[in-house]
Amino acid sequence: MVDTTHPTSEFARTNPDSQKRVDLTTYIRISRNLTRVKSQARRIQALVVGKAAVMQTIAQLPTTQHPVQDDKRFSFDAWRVDVADSAQQAVVLAVHGEFTEQPSQNVLSFDRTFVLVPAPPGSPAAAIGSPCVVTNDQLTLRRYNGFHSWLPQTEPAPAHNLNLSPEQQEMARVLQEQTGLNVEWTLKCLENYGWNYQQAMAEFPQFRGTLPAEAFQ
Protein backbone atom coordinates (compact mmCIF):
# COMPACT_ATOMS: atom_id res chain seq x y z
CA MET A 1 0.00 0.00 0.00
CA VAL A 2 2.98 2.32 0.47
CA ASP A 3 3.68 2.55 -3.26
CA THR A 4 0.03 3.15 -4.14
CA THR A 5 -0.56 5.96 -1.63
CA HIS A 6 -0.36 9.52 -2.97
CA PRO A 7 2.24 11.77 -1.26
CA THR A 8 -0.52 14.16 -0.09
CA SER A 9 -3.08 11.49 0.74
CA GLU A 10 -5.50 11.90 3.66
CA PHE A 11 -6.73 9.30 6.16
CA ALA A 12 -9.56 9.56 8.69
CA ARG A 13 -11.20 7.11 11.05
CA THR A 14 -14.66 7.45 12.56
CA ASN A 15 -17.55 5.53 14.06
CA PRO A 16 -21.32 6.13 14.27
CA ASP A 17 -22.75 7.69 17.44
CA SER A 18 -24.73 4.74 18.79
CA GLN A 19 -22.17 2.03 19.58
CA LYS A 20 -23.25 0.55 22.91
CA ARG A 21 -21.46 -2.56 24.14
CA VAL A 22 -18.64 -2.06 21.66
CA ASP A 23 -15.11 -1.37 22.89
CA LEU A 24 -13.53 1.13 20.51
CA THR A 25 -11.14 2.58 23.07
CA THR A 26 -8.12 1.91 20.88
CA TYR A 27 -9.57 3.99 18.06
CA ILE A 28 -11.13 6.89 19.97
CA ARG A 29 -7.95 8.97 20.08
CA ILE A 30 -7.90 9.25 16.28
CA SER A 31 -11.66 9.29 15.70
CA ARG A 32 -12.98 12.11 13.53
CA ASN A 33 -16.68 11.71 14.21
CA LEU A 34 -17.76 15.32 13.65
CA THR A 35 -20.84 14.95 15.88
CA ARG A 36 -18.58 14.18 18.84
CA VAL A 37 -15.36 16.01 18.03
CA LYS A 38 -16.38 19.65 18.43
CA SER A 39 -12.93 21.24 18.72
CA GLN A 40 -11.63 22.56 15.41
CA ALA A 41 -8.08 21.77 16.53
CA ARG A 42 -9.06 18.16 17.30
CA ARG A 43 -10.80 17.83 13.96
CA ILE A 44 -7.70 19.02 12.14
CA GLN A 45 -5.45 16.80 14.24
CA ALA A 46 -7.62 13.74 13.55
CA LEU A 47 -7.25 14.21 9.78
CA VAL A 48 -3.99 12.47 8.93
CA VAL A 49 -2.27 14.10 5.94
CA GLY A 50 0.73 12.88 3.94
CA LYS A 51 1.93 9.40 2.97
CA ALA A 52 4.37 8.98 5.85
CA ALA A 53 1.84 10.05 8.49
CA VAL A 54 -0.89 7.88 6.97
CA MET A 55 1.34 4.81 6.91
CA GLN A 56 2.43 5.42 10.49
CA THR A 57 -1.15 5.82 11.72
CA ILE A 58 -2.36 2.67 9.97
CA ALA A 59 0.61 0.70 11.32
CA GLN A 60 -0.39 1.68 14.86
CA LEU A 61 -3.90 0.24 14.53
CA PRO A 62 -4.54 -3.17 16.16
CA THR A 63 -3.75 -6.28 14.16
CA THR A 64 -6.84 -7.70 12.47
CA GLN A 65 -7.87 -10.98 10.89
CA HIS A 66 -10.33 -10.95 8.00
CA PRO A 67 -12.37 -14.01 6.89
CA VAL A 68 -11.28 -13.57 3.27
CA GLN A 69 -11.95 -17.23 2.54
CA ASP A 70 -15.69 -16.45 2.75
CA ASP A 71 -16.30 -13.88 0.05
CA LYS A 72 -19.98 -13.36 0.91
CA ARG A 73 -18.86 -11.54 4.06
CA PHE A 74 -17.52 -8.67 1.94
CA SER A 75 -19.03 -6.27 -0.54
CA PHE A 76 -17.39 -3.82 -2.95
CA ASP A 77 -18.90 -0.78 -4.63
CA ALA A 78 -17.19 1.55 -7.08
CA TRP A 79 -18.19 4.49 -9.24
CA ARG A 80 -16.55 7.36 -11.11
CA VAL A 81 -16.80 10.99 -10.02
CA ASP A 82 -15.60 14.24 -11.55
CA VAL A 83 -12.68 16.04 -9.91
CA ALA A 84 -13.25 19.75 -9.34
CA ASP A 85 -11.10 22.05 -11.50
CA SER A 86 -9.67 19.06 -13.34
CA ALA A 87 -10.38 17.19 -16.54
CA GLN A 88 -9.63 13.83 -14.94
CA GLN A 89 -12.05 11.60 -13.06
CA ALA A 90 -11.63 9.77 -9.79
CA VAL A 91 -13.01 6.42 -8.65
CA VAL A 92 -14.69 6.02 -5.27
CA LEU A 93 -14.22 2.48 -3.96
CA ALA A 94 -16.20 1.40 -0.90
CA VAL A 95 -15.38 -1.88 0.85
CA HIS A 96 -17.77 -3.32 3.43
CA GLY A 97 -16.94 -6.27 5.64
CA GLU A 98 -15.83 -7.53 9.03
CA PHE A 99 -12.71 -8.44 10.96
CA THR A 100 -11.60 -9.95 14.25
CA GLU A 101 -9.33 -7.68 16.25
CA GLN A 102 -6.23 -9.25 17.77
CA PRO A 103 -5.63 -10.13 20.56
CA SER A 104 -8.97 -8.89 21.98
CA GLN A 105 -11.02 -11.12 19.61
CA ASN A 106 -13.54 -8.28 19.16
CA VAL A 107 -15.53 -8.78 15.96
CA LEU A 108 -16.36 -5.50 14.23
CA SER A 109 -17.99 -4.45 10.99
CA PHE A 110 -16.26 -1.86 8.87
CA ASP A 111 -16.64 0.36 5.83
CA ARG A 112 -13.52 1.62 4.14
CA THR A 113 -13.85 4.20 1.41
CA PHE A 114 -11.00 5.04 -0.95
CA VAL A 115 -10.72 7.77 -3.56
CA LEU A 116 -8.48 6.68 -6.44
CA VAL A 117 -6.94 8.79 -9.19
CA PRO A 118 -4.65 7.82 -12.09
CA ALA A 119 -1.08 7.11 -11.02
CA PRO A 120 1.26 9.93 -12.13
CA PRO A 121 3.89 8.90 -14.68
CA GLY A 122 7.15 7.98 -12.97
CA SER A 123 5.49 7.53 -9.57
CA PRO A 124 6.17 4.47 -7.35
CA ALA A 125 2.67 3.24 -8.20
CA ALA A 126 3.35 3.46 -11.93
CA ALA A 127 6.68 1.69 -11.41
CA ILE A 128 4.94 -1.38 -9.99
CA GLY A 129 2.25 -1.33 -12.67
CA SER A 130 -0.57 0.14 -10.60
CA PRO A 131 -2.95 2.29 -12.69
CA CYS A 132 -4.03 4.39 -9.71
CA VAL A 133 -3.08 5.87 -6.32
CA VAL A 134 -5.09 6.48 -3.15
CA THR A 135 -5.71 10.15 -2.35
CA ASN A 136 -8.32 9.72 0.39
CA ASP A 137 -8.96 6.84 2.79
CA GLN A 138 -11.76 6.76 5.38
CA LEU A 139 -12.25 3.87 7.81
CA THR A 140 -15.57 3.58 9.65
CA LEU A 141 -15.96 1.02 12.45
CA ARG A 142 -19.15 -0.12 14.18
CA ARG A 143 -20.55 -3.03 16.13
CA TYR A 144 -20.85 -6.27 14.17
CA ASN A 145 -24.08 -6.29 12.18
CA GLY A 146 -23.59 -9.19 9.79
CA PHE A 147 -23.43 -9.33 6.04
CA HIS A 148 -26.95 -10.24 4.94
CA SER A 149 -27.82 -6.73 3.78
CA TRP A 150 -25.83 -7.20 0.57
CA LEU A 151 -26.65 -10.85 -0.17
CA PRO A 152 -28.89 -11.49 -3.21
CA GLN A 153 -32.57 -11.18 -2.37
CA THR A 154 -35.08 -13.87 -3.18
CA GLU A 155 -37.19 -11.27 -4.97
CA PRO A 156 -35.87 -8.37 -7.04
CA ALA A 157 -35.63 -5.17 -5.05
CA PRO A 158 -38.19 -2.61 -6.24
CA ALA A 159 -36.87 0.28 -8.26
CA HIS A 160 -36.86 3.30 -5.94
CA ASN A 161 -37.00 5.83 -8.70
CA LEU A 162 -37.25 4.96 -12.37
CA ASN A 163 -35.69 8.32 -13.26
CA LEU A 164 -32.39 7.45 -11.57
CA SER A 165 -29.40 6.38 -13.60
CA PRO A 166 -27.70 3.08 -12.66
CA GLU A 167 -24.87 5.10 -11.10
CA GLN A 168 -27.35 7.11 -8.99
CA GLN A 169 -29.16 3.96 -7.89
CA GLU A 170 -25.87 2.41 -6.76
CA MET A 171 -24.87 5.64 -5.00
CA ALA A 172 -28.21 5.65 -3.16
CA ARG A 173 -27.84 2.00 -2.15
CA VAL A 174 -24.40 2.59 -0.65
CA LEU A 175 -25.43 5.76 1.19
CA GLN A 176 -28.52 4.05 2.59
CA GLU A 177 -26.41 1.12 3.79
CA GLN A 178 -23.80 3.34 5.46
CA THR A 179 -26.17 5.83 7.10
CA GLY A 180 -29.21 3.71 7.96
CA LEU A 181 -31.53 6.20 6.25
CA ASN A 182 -34.65 4.88 4.59
CA VAL A 183 -35.14 5.15 0.83
CA GLU A 184 -37.03 8.46 0.91
CA TRP A 185 -34.48 10.26 3.09
CA THR A 186 -31.52 8.72 1.26
CA LEU A 187 -32.76 10.28 -1.97
CA LYS A 188 -33.49 13.58 -0.21
CA CYS A 189 -29.94 13.65 1.13
CA LEU A 190 -28.33 12.98 -2.24
CA GLU A 191 -30.58 15.43 -4.05
CA ASN A 192 -29.81 18.10 -1.46
CA TYR A 193 -26.09 17.76 -2.24
CA GLY A 194 -26.55 17.59 -5.97
CA TRP A 195 -25.76 13.85 -6.01
CA ASN A 196 -22.28 14.52 -4.63
CA TYR A 197 -21.83 11.32 -2.61
CA GLN A 198 -18.56 12.39 -0.96
CA GLN A 199 -20.05 15.66 0.33
CA ALA A 200 -23.27 13.98 1.50
CA MET A 201 -21.32 11.30 3.40
CA ALA A 202 -18.86 13.80 4.89
CA GLU A 203 -21.57 16.14 6.20
CA PHE A 204 -24.10 13.48 7.28
CA PRO A 205 -22.70 13.17 10.86
CA GLN A 206 -23.24 16.91 11.38
CA PHE A 207 -26.99 16.84 10.68
CA ARG A 208 -27.82 13.27 11.73
CA GLY A 209 -29.10 14.45 15.11
CA THR A 210 -31.56 16.86 13.48
CA LEU A 211 -33.37 14.17 11.47
CA PRO A 212 -36.70 12.69 12.64
CA ALA A 213 -36.86 9.05 13.73
CA GLU A 214 -38.89 8.14 10.64
CA ALA A 215 -35.90 9.09 8.45
CA PHE A 216 -34.20 5.87 9.47
CA GLN A 217 -34.95 2.28 8.56
PDB file of C-alpha atoms in Angstrom:
ATOM      1  CA  MET A   1       0.000   0.000   0.000  1.00  0.00           C
ATOM      2  CA  VAL A   2       2.980   2.324   0.466  1.00  0.00           C
ATOM      3  CA  ASP A   3       3.680   2.553  -3.261  1.00  0.00           C
ATOM      4  CA  THR A   4       0.026   3.149  -4.142  1.00  0.00           C
ATOM      5  CA  THR A   5      -0.556   5.960  -1.634  1.00  0.00           C
ATOM      6  CA  HIS A   6      -0.362   9.518  -2.966  1.00  0.00           C
ATOM      7  CA  PRO A   7       2.244  11.774  -1.256  1.00  0.00           C
ATOM      8  CA  THR A   8      -0.515  14.158  -0.090  1.00  0.00           C
ATOM      9  CA  SER A   9      -3.085  11.490   0.741  1.00  0.00           C
ATOM     10  CA  GLU A  10      -5.503  11.900   3.661  1.00  0.00           C
ATOM     11  CA  PHE A  11      -6.732   9.305   6.163  1.00  0.00           C
ATOM     12  CA  ALA A  12      -9.563   9.557   8.685  1.00  0.00           C
ATOM     13  CA  ARG A  13     -11.196   7.106  11.046  1.00  0.00           C
ATOM     14  CA  THR A  14     -14.660   7.455  12.558  1.00  0.00           C
ATOM     15  CA  ASN A  15     -17.551   5.531  14.057  1.00  0.00           C
ATOM     16  CA  PRO A  16     -21.324   6.129  14.272  1.00  0.00           C
ATOM     17  CA  ASP A  17     -22.745   7.686  17.441  1.00  0.00           C
ATOM     18  CA  SER A  18     -24.731   4.738  18.795  1.00  0.00           C
ATOM     19  CA  GLN A  19     -22.170   2.027  19.575  1.00  0.00           C
ATOM     20  CA  LYS A  20     -23.253   0.553  22.910  1.00  0.00           C
ATOM     21  CA  ARG A  21     -21.459  -2.557  24.141  1.00  0.00           C
ATOM     22  CA  VAL A  22     -18.635  -2.059  21.660  1.00  0.00           C
ATOM     23  CA  ASP A  23     -15.105  -1.372  22.892  1.00  0.00           C
ATOM     24  CA  LEU A  24     -13.528   1.130  20.508  1.00  0.00           C
ATOM     25  CA  THR A  25     -11.138   2.579  23.071  1.00  0.00           C
ATOM     26  CA  THR A  26      -8.121   1.914  20.877  1.00  0.00           C
ATOM     27  CA  TYR A  27      -9.568   3.990  18.059  1.00  0.00           C
ATOM     28  CA  ILE A  28     -11.129   6.894  19.968  1.00  0.00           C
ATOM     29  CA  ARG A  29      -7.946   8.974  20.079  1.00  0.00           C
ATOM     30  CA  ILE A  30      -7.898   9.252  16.277  1.00  0.00           C
ATOM     31  CA  SER A  31     -11.660   9.291  15.703  1.00  0.00           C
ATOM     32  CA  ARG A  32     -12.981  12.112  13.528  1.00  0.00           C
ATOM     33  CA  ASN A  33     -16.684  11.711  14.208  1.00  0.00           C
ATOM     34  CA  LEU A  34     -17.760  15.317  13.655  1.00  0.00           C
ATOM     35  CA  THR A  35     -20.836  14.952  15.877  1.00  0.00           C
ATOM     36  CA  ARG A  36     -18.578  14.181  18.845  1.00  0.00           C
ATOM     37  CA  VAL A  37     -15.361  16.014  18.031  1.00  0.00           C
ATOM     38  CA  LYS A  38     -16.382  19.653  18.430  1.00  0.00           C
ATOM     39  CA  SER A  39     -12.931  21.240  18.715  1.00  0.00           C
ATOM     40  CA  GLN A  40     -11.627  22.558  15.408  1.00  0.00           C
ATOM     41  CA  ALA A  41      -8.083  21.769  16.532  1.00  0.00           C
ATOM     42  CA  ARG A  42      -9.060  18.160  17.303  1.00  0.00           C
ATOM     43  CA  ARG A  43     -10.802  17.830  13.959  1.00  0.00           C
ATOM     44  CA  ILE A  44      -7.699  19.022  12.138  1.00  0.00           C
ATOM     45  CA  GLN A  45      -5.451  16.800  14.239  1.00  0.00           C
ATOM     46  CA  ALA A  46      -7.615  13.738  13.553  1.00  0.00           C
ATOM     47  CA  LEU A  47      -7.252  14.211   9.783  1.00  0.00           C
ATOM     48  CA  VAL A  48      -3.986  12.474   8.927  1.00  0.00           C
ATOM     49  CA  VAL A  49      -2.272  14.104   5.937  1.00  0.00           C
ATOM     50  CA  GLY A  50       0.730  12.876   3.941  1.00  0.00           C
ATOM     51  CA  LYS A  51       1.926   9.405   2.965  1.00  0.00           C
ATOM     52  CA  ALA A  52       4.374   8.982   5.851  1.00  0.00           C
ATOM     53  CA  ALA A  53       1.839  10.050   8.495  1.00  0.00           C
ATOM     54  CA  VAL A  54      -0.894   7.878   6.974  1.00  0.00           C
ATOM     55  CA  MET A  55       1.340   4.810   6.909  1.00  0.00           C
ATOM     56  CA  GLN A  56       2.435   5.421  10.493  1.00  0.00           C
ATOM     57  CA  THR A  57      -1.150   5.820  11.722  1.00  0.00           C
ATOM     58  CA  ILE A  58      -2.364   2.668   9.974  1.00  0.00           C
ATOM     59  CA  ALA A  59       0.608   0.704  11.324  1.00  0.00           C
ATOM     60  CA  GLN A  60      -0.392   1.678  14.864  1.00  0.00           C
ATOM     61  CA  LEU A  61      -3.900   0.238  14.532  1.00  0.00           C
ATOM     62  CA  PRO A  62      -4.541  -3.168  16.163  1.00  0.00           C
ATOM     63  CA  THR A  63      -3.750  -6.285  14.162  1.00  0.00           C
ATOM     64  CA  THR A  64      -6.838  -7.702  12.472  1.00  0.00           C
ATOM     65  CA  GLN A  65      -7.872 -10.981  10.892  1.00  0.00           C
ATOM     66  CA  HIS A  66     -10.330 -10.948   7.996  1.00  0.00           C
ATOM     67  CA  PRO A  67     -12.372 -14.007   6.886  1.00  0.00           C
ATOM     68  CA  VAL A  68     -11.285 -13.574   3.268  1.00  0.00           C
ATOM     69  CA  GLN A  69     -11.950 -17.228   2.536  1.00  0.00           C
ATOM     70  CA  ASP A  70     -15.691 -16.454   2.754  1.00  0.00           C
ATOM     71  CA  ASP A  71     -16.305 -13.880   0.049  1.00  0.00           C
ATOM     72  CA  LYS A  72     -19.978 -13.361   0.906  1.00  0.00           C
ATOM     73  CA  ARG A  73     -18.860 -11.537   4.057  1.00  0.00           C
ATOM     74  CA  PHE A  74     -17.518  -8.671   1.940  1.00  0.00           C
ATOM     75  CA  SER A  75     -19.028  -6.266  -0.537  1.00  0.00           C
ATOM     76  CA  PHE A  76     -17.390  -3.817  -2.955  1.00  0.00           C
ATOM     77  CA  ASP A  77     -18.900  -0.785  -4.633  1.00  0.00           C
ATOM     78  CA  ALA A  78     -17.187   1.551  -7.082  1.00  0.00           C
ATOM     79  CA  TRP A  79     -18.187   4.494  -9.241  1.00  0.00           C
ATOM     80  CA  ARG A  80     -16.553   7.359 -11.108  1.00  0.00           C
ATOM     81  CA  VAL A  81     -16.800  10.991 -10.019  1.00  0.00           C
ATOM     82  CA  ASP A  82     -15.599  14.237 -11.552  1.00  0.00           C
ATOM     83  CA  VAL A  83     -12.679  16.040  -9.913  1.00  0.00           C
ATOM     84  CA  ALA A  84     -13.253  19.751  -9.341  1.00  0.00           C
ATOM     85  CA  ASP A  85     -11.097  22.054 -11.499  1.00  0.00           C
ATOM     86  CA  SER A  86      -9.667  19.062 -13.340  1.00  0.00           C
ATOM     87  CA  ALA A  87     -10.381  17.186 -16.539  1.00  0.00           C
ATOM     88  CA  GLN A  88      -9.626  13.829 -14.938  1.00  0.00           C
ATOM     89  CA  GLN A  89     -12.053  11.599 -13.057  1.00  0.00           C
ATOM     90  CA  ALA A  90     -11.628   9.766  -9.789  1.00  0.00           C
ATOM     91  CA  VAL A  91     -13.008   6.423  -8.654  1.00  0.00           C
ATOM     92  CA  VAL A  92     -14.687   6.018  -5.271  1.00  0.00           C
ATOM     93  CA  LEU A  93     -14.219   2.483  -3.964  1.00  0.00           C
ATOM     94  CA  ALA A  94     -16.196   1.398  -0.899  1.00  0.00           C
ATOM     95  CA  VAL A  95     -15.376  -1.878   0.853  1.00  0.00           C
ATOM     96  CA  HIS A  96     -17.766  -3.317   3.435  1.00  0.00           C
ATOM     97  CA  GLY A  97     -16.944  -6.271   5.643  1.00  0.00           C
ATOM     98  CA  GLU A  98     -15.831  -7.534   9.026  1.00  0.00           C
ATOM     99  CA  PHE A  99     -12.714  -8.443  10.963  1.00  0.00           C
ATOM    100  CA  THR A 100     -11.597  -9.948  14.255  1.00  0.00           C
ATOM    101  CA  GLU A 101      -9.329  -7.682  16.249  1.00  0.00           C
ATOM    102  CA  GLN A 102      -6.226  -9.253  17.771  1.00  0.00           C
ATOM    103  CA  PRO A 103      -5.627 -10.131  20.558  1.00  0.00           C
ATOM    104  CA  SER A 104      -8.966  -8.892  21.981  1.00  0.00           C
ATOM    105  CA  GLN A 105     -11.018 -11.122  19.607  1.00  0.00           C
ATOM    106  CA  ASN A 106     -13.537  -8.278  19.161  1.00  0.00           C
ATOM    107  CA  VAL A 107     -15.530  -8.783  15.959  1.00  0.00           C
ATOM    108  CA  LEU A 108     -16.359  -5.503  14.229  1.00  0.00           C
ATOM    109  CA  SER A 109     -17.994  -4.450  10.992  1.00  0.00           C
ATOM    110  CA  PHE A 110     -16.263  -1.862   8.868  1.00  0.00           C
ATOM    111  CA  ASP A 111     -16.641   0.361   5.831  1.00  0.00           C
ATOM    112  CA  ARG A 112     -13.517   1.616   4.141  1.00  0.00           C
ATOM    113  CA  THR A 113     -13.850   4.203   1.406  1.00  0.00           C
ATOM    114  CA  PHE A 114     -10.996   5.043  -0.952  1.00  0.00           C
ATOM    115  CA  VAL A 115     -10.721   7.774  -3.561  1.00  0.00           C
ATOM    116  CA  LEU A 116      -8.481   6.676  -6.445  1.00  0.00           C
ATOM    117  CA  VAL A 117      -6.938   8.790  -9.192  1.00  0.00           C
ATOM    118  CA  PRO A 118      -4.647   7.823 -12.093  1.00  0.00           C
ATOM    119  CA  ALA A 119      -1.079   7.112 -11.025  1.00  0.00           C
ATOM    120  CA  PRO A 120       1.264   9.932 -12.129  1.00  0.00           C
ATOM    121  CA  PRO A 121       3.891   8.895 -14.682  1.00  0.00           C
ATOM    122  CA  GLY A 122       7.152   7.980 -12.966  1.00  0.00           C
ATOM    123  CA  SER A 123       5.494   7.531  -9.567  1.00  0.00           C
ATOM    124  CA  PRO A 124       6.171   4.468  -7.350  1.00  0.00           C
ATOM    125  CA  ALA A 125       2.674   3.238  -8.200  1.00  0.00           C
ATOM    126  CA  ALA A 126       3.352   3.458 -11.926  1.00  0.00           C
ATOM    127  CA  ALA A 127       6.679   1.695 -11.413  1.00  0.00           C
ATOM    128  CA  ILE A 128       4.939  -1.382  -9.985  1.00  0.00           C
ATOM    129  CA  GLY A 129       2.254  -1.334 -12.669  1.00  0.00           C
ATOM    130  CA  SER A 130      -0.574   0.137 -10.603  1.00  0.00           C
ATOM    131  CA  PRO A 131      -2.949   2.293 -12.690  1.00  0.00           C
ATOM    132  CA  CYS A 132      -4.033   4.392  -9.705  1.00  0.00           C
ATOM    133  CA  VAL A 133      -3.075   5.868  -6.324  1.00  0.00           C
ATOM    134  CA  VAL A 134      -5.089   6.483  -3.150  1.00  0.00           C
ATOM    135  CA  THR A 135      -5.707  10.147  -2.354  1.00  0.00           C
ATOM    136  CA  ASN A 136      -8.321   9.716   0.394  1.00  0.00           C
ATOM    137  CA  ASP A 137      -8.960   6.839   2.792  1.00  0.00           C
ATOM    138  CA  GLN A 138     -11.761   6.764   5.379  1.00  0.00           C
ATOM    139  CA  LEU A 139     -12.249   3.875   7.812  1.00  0.00           C
ATOM    140  CA  THR A 140     -15.571   3.582   9.650  1.00  0.00           C
ATOM    141  CA  LEU A 141     -15.964   1.025  12.450  1.00  0.00           C
ATOM    142  CA  ARG A 142     -19.150  -0.117  14.182  1.00  0.00           C
ATOM    143  CA  ARG A 143     -20.550  -3.035  16.131  1.00  0.00           C
ATOM    144  CA  TYR A 144     -20.847  -6.266  14.170  1.00  0.00           C
ATOM    145  CA  ASN A 145     -24.083  -6.289  12.184  1.00  0.00           C
ATOM    146  CA  GLY A 146     -23.587  -9.190   9.794  1.00  0.00           C
ATOM    147  CA  PHE A 147     -23.431  -9.325   6.036  1.00  0.00           C
ATOM    148  CA  HIS A 148     -26.946 -10.243   4.936  1.00  0.00           C
ATOM    149  CA  SER A 149     -27.815  -6.729   3.784  1.00  0.00           C
ATOM    150  CA  TRP A 150     -25.828  -7.197   0.569  1.00  0.00           C
ATOM    151  CA  LEU A 151     -26.654 -10.846  -0.170  1.00  0.00           C
ATOM    152  CA  PRO A 152     -28.894 -11.487  -3.206  1.00  0.00           C
ATOM    153  CA  GLN A 153     -32.571 -11.180  -2.373  1.00  0.00           C
ATOM    154  CA  THR A 154     -35.080 -13.869  -3.180  1.00  0.00           C
ATOM    155  CA  GLU A 155     -37.190 -11.267  -4.967  1.00  0.00           C
ATOM    156  CA  PRO A 156     -35.873  -8.367  -7.036  1.00  0.00           C
ATOM    157  CA  ALA A 157     -35.632  -5.165  -5.047  1.00  0.00           C
ATOM    158  CA  PRO A 158     -38.194  -2.609  -6.239  1.00  0.00           C
ATOM    159  CA  ALA A 159     -36.872   0.283  -8.258  1.00  0.00           C
ATOM    160  CA  HIS A 160     -36.860   3.297  -5.939  1.00  0.00           C
ATOM    161  CA  ASN A 161     -37.004   5.826  -8.696  1.00  0.00           C
ATOM    162  CA  LEU A 162     -37.249   4.959 -12.365  1.00  0.00           C
ATOM    163  CA  ASN A 163     -35.690   8.316 -13.262  1.00  0.00           C
ATOM    164  CA  LEU A 164     -32.388   7.448 -11.565  1.00  0.00           C
ATOM    165  CA  SER A 165     -29.403   6.379 -13.604  1.00  0.00           C
ATOM    166  CA  PRO A 166     -27.702   3.076 -12.664  1.00  0.00           C
ATOM    167  CA  GLU A 167     -24.871   5.105 -11.099  1.00  0.00           C
ATOM    168  CA  GLN A 168     -27.346   7.109  -8.990  1.00  0.00           C
ATOM    169  CA  GLN A 169     -29.161   3.955  -7.892  1.00  0.00           C
ATOM    170  CA  GLU A 170     -25.868   2.411  -6.758  1.00  0.00           C
ATOM    171  CA  MET A 171     -24.873   5.641  -4.997  1.00  0.00           C
ATOM    172  CA  ALA A 172     -28.211   5.649  -3.156  1.00  0.00           C
ATOM    173  CA  ARG A 173     -27.844   2.004  -2.154  1.00  0.00           C
ATOM    174  CA  VAL A 174     -24.401   2.589  -0.654  1.00  0.00           C
ATOM    175  CA  LEU A 175     -25.431   5.764   1.188  1.00  0.00           C
ATOM    176  CA  GLN A 176     -28.520   4.049   2.588  1.00  0.00           C
ATOM    177  CA  GLU A 177     -26.408   1.123   3.794  1.00  0.00           C
ATOM    178  CA  GLN A 178     -23.797   3.336   5.459  1.00  0.00           C
ATOM    179  CA  THR A 179     -26.172   5.833   7.096  1.00  0.00           C
ATOM    180  CA  GLY A 180     -29.206   3.714   7.962  1.00  0.00           C
ATOM    181  CA  LEU A 181     -31.530   6.198   6.251  1.00  0.00           C
ATOM    182  CA  ASN A 182     -34.655   4.882   4.592  1.00  0.00           C
ATOM    183  CA  VAL A 183     -35.137   5.155   0.833  1.00  0.00           C
ATOM    184  CA  GLU A 184     -37.030   8.464   0.913  1.00  0.00           C
ATOM    185  CA  TRP A 185     -34.480  10.261   3.088  1.00  0.00           C
ATOM    186  CA  THR A 186     -31.522   8.717   1.256  1.00  0.00           C
ATOM    187  CA  LEU A 187     -32.760  10.283  -1.973  1.00  0.00           C
ATOM    188  CA  LYS A 188     -33.489  13.584  -0.208  1.00  0.00           C
ATOM    189  CA  CYS A 189     -29.938  13.647   1.130  1.00  0.00           C
ATOM    190  CA  LEU A 190     -28.327  12.976  -2.243  1.00  0.00           C
ATOM    191  CA  GLU A 191     -30.584  15.429  -4.050  1.00  0.00           C
ATOM    192  CA  ASN A 192     -29.808  18.104  -1.463  1.00  0.00           C
ATOM    193  CA  TYR A 193     -26.095  17.755  -2.236  1.00  0.00           C
ATOM    194  CA  GLY A 194     -26.547  17.590  -5.975  1.00  0.00           C
ATOM    195  CA  TRP A 195     -25.763  13.853  -6.014  1.00  0.00           C
ATOM    196  CA  ASN A 196     -22.282  14.522  -4.632  1.00  0.00           C
ATOM    197  CA  TYR A 197     -21.826  11.317  -2.606  1.00  0.00           C
ATOM    198  CA  GLN A 198     -18.564  12.387  -0.957  1.00  0.00           C
ATOM    199  CA  GLN A 199     -20.054  15.655   0.328  1.00  0.00           C
ATOM    200  CA  ALA A 200     -23.269  13.979   1.504  1.00  0.00           C
ATOM    201  CA  MET A 201     -21.315  11.304   3.402  1.00  0.00           C
ATOM    202  CA  ALA A 202     -18.857  13.801   4.887  1.00  0.00           C
ATOM    203  CA  GLU A 203     -21.573  16.138   6.197  1.00  0.00           C
ATOM    204  CA  PHE A 204     -24.098  13.484   7.276  1.00  0.00           C
ATOM    205  CA  PRO A 205     -22.704  13.171  10.858  1.00  0.00           C
ATOM    206  CA  GLN A 206     -23.240  16.906  11.375  1.00  0.00           C
ATOM    207  CA  PHE A 207     -26.991  16.843  10.683  1.00  0.00           C
ATOM    208  CA  ARG A 208     -27.821  13.266  11.729  1.00  0.00           C
ATOM    209  CA  GLY A 209     -29.102  14.451  15.115  1.00  0.00           C
ATOM    210  CA  THR A 210     -31.560  16.861  13.478  1.00  0.00           C
ATOM    211  CA  LEU A 211     -33.370  14.171  11.473  1.00  0.00           C
ATOM    212  CA  PRO A 212     -36.697  12.689  12.635  1.00  0.00           C
ATOM    213  CA  ALA A 213     -36.859   9.053  13.734  1.00  0.00           C
ATOM    214  CA  GLU A 214     -38.894   8.143  10.644  1.00  0.00           C
ATOM    215  CA  ALA A 215     -35.902   9.092   8.447  1.00  0.00           C
ATOM    216  CA  PHE A 216     -34.204   5.869   9.469  1.00  0.00           C
ATOM    217  CA  GLN A 217     -34.953   2.278   8.564  1.00  0.00           C
TER     218      GLN A 217
END
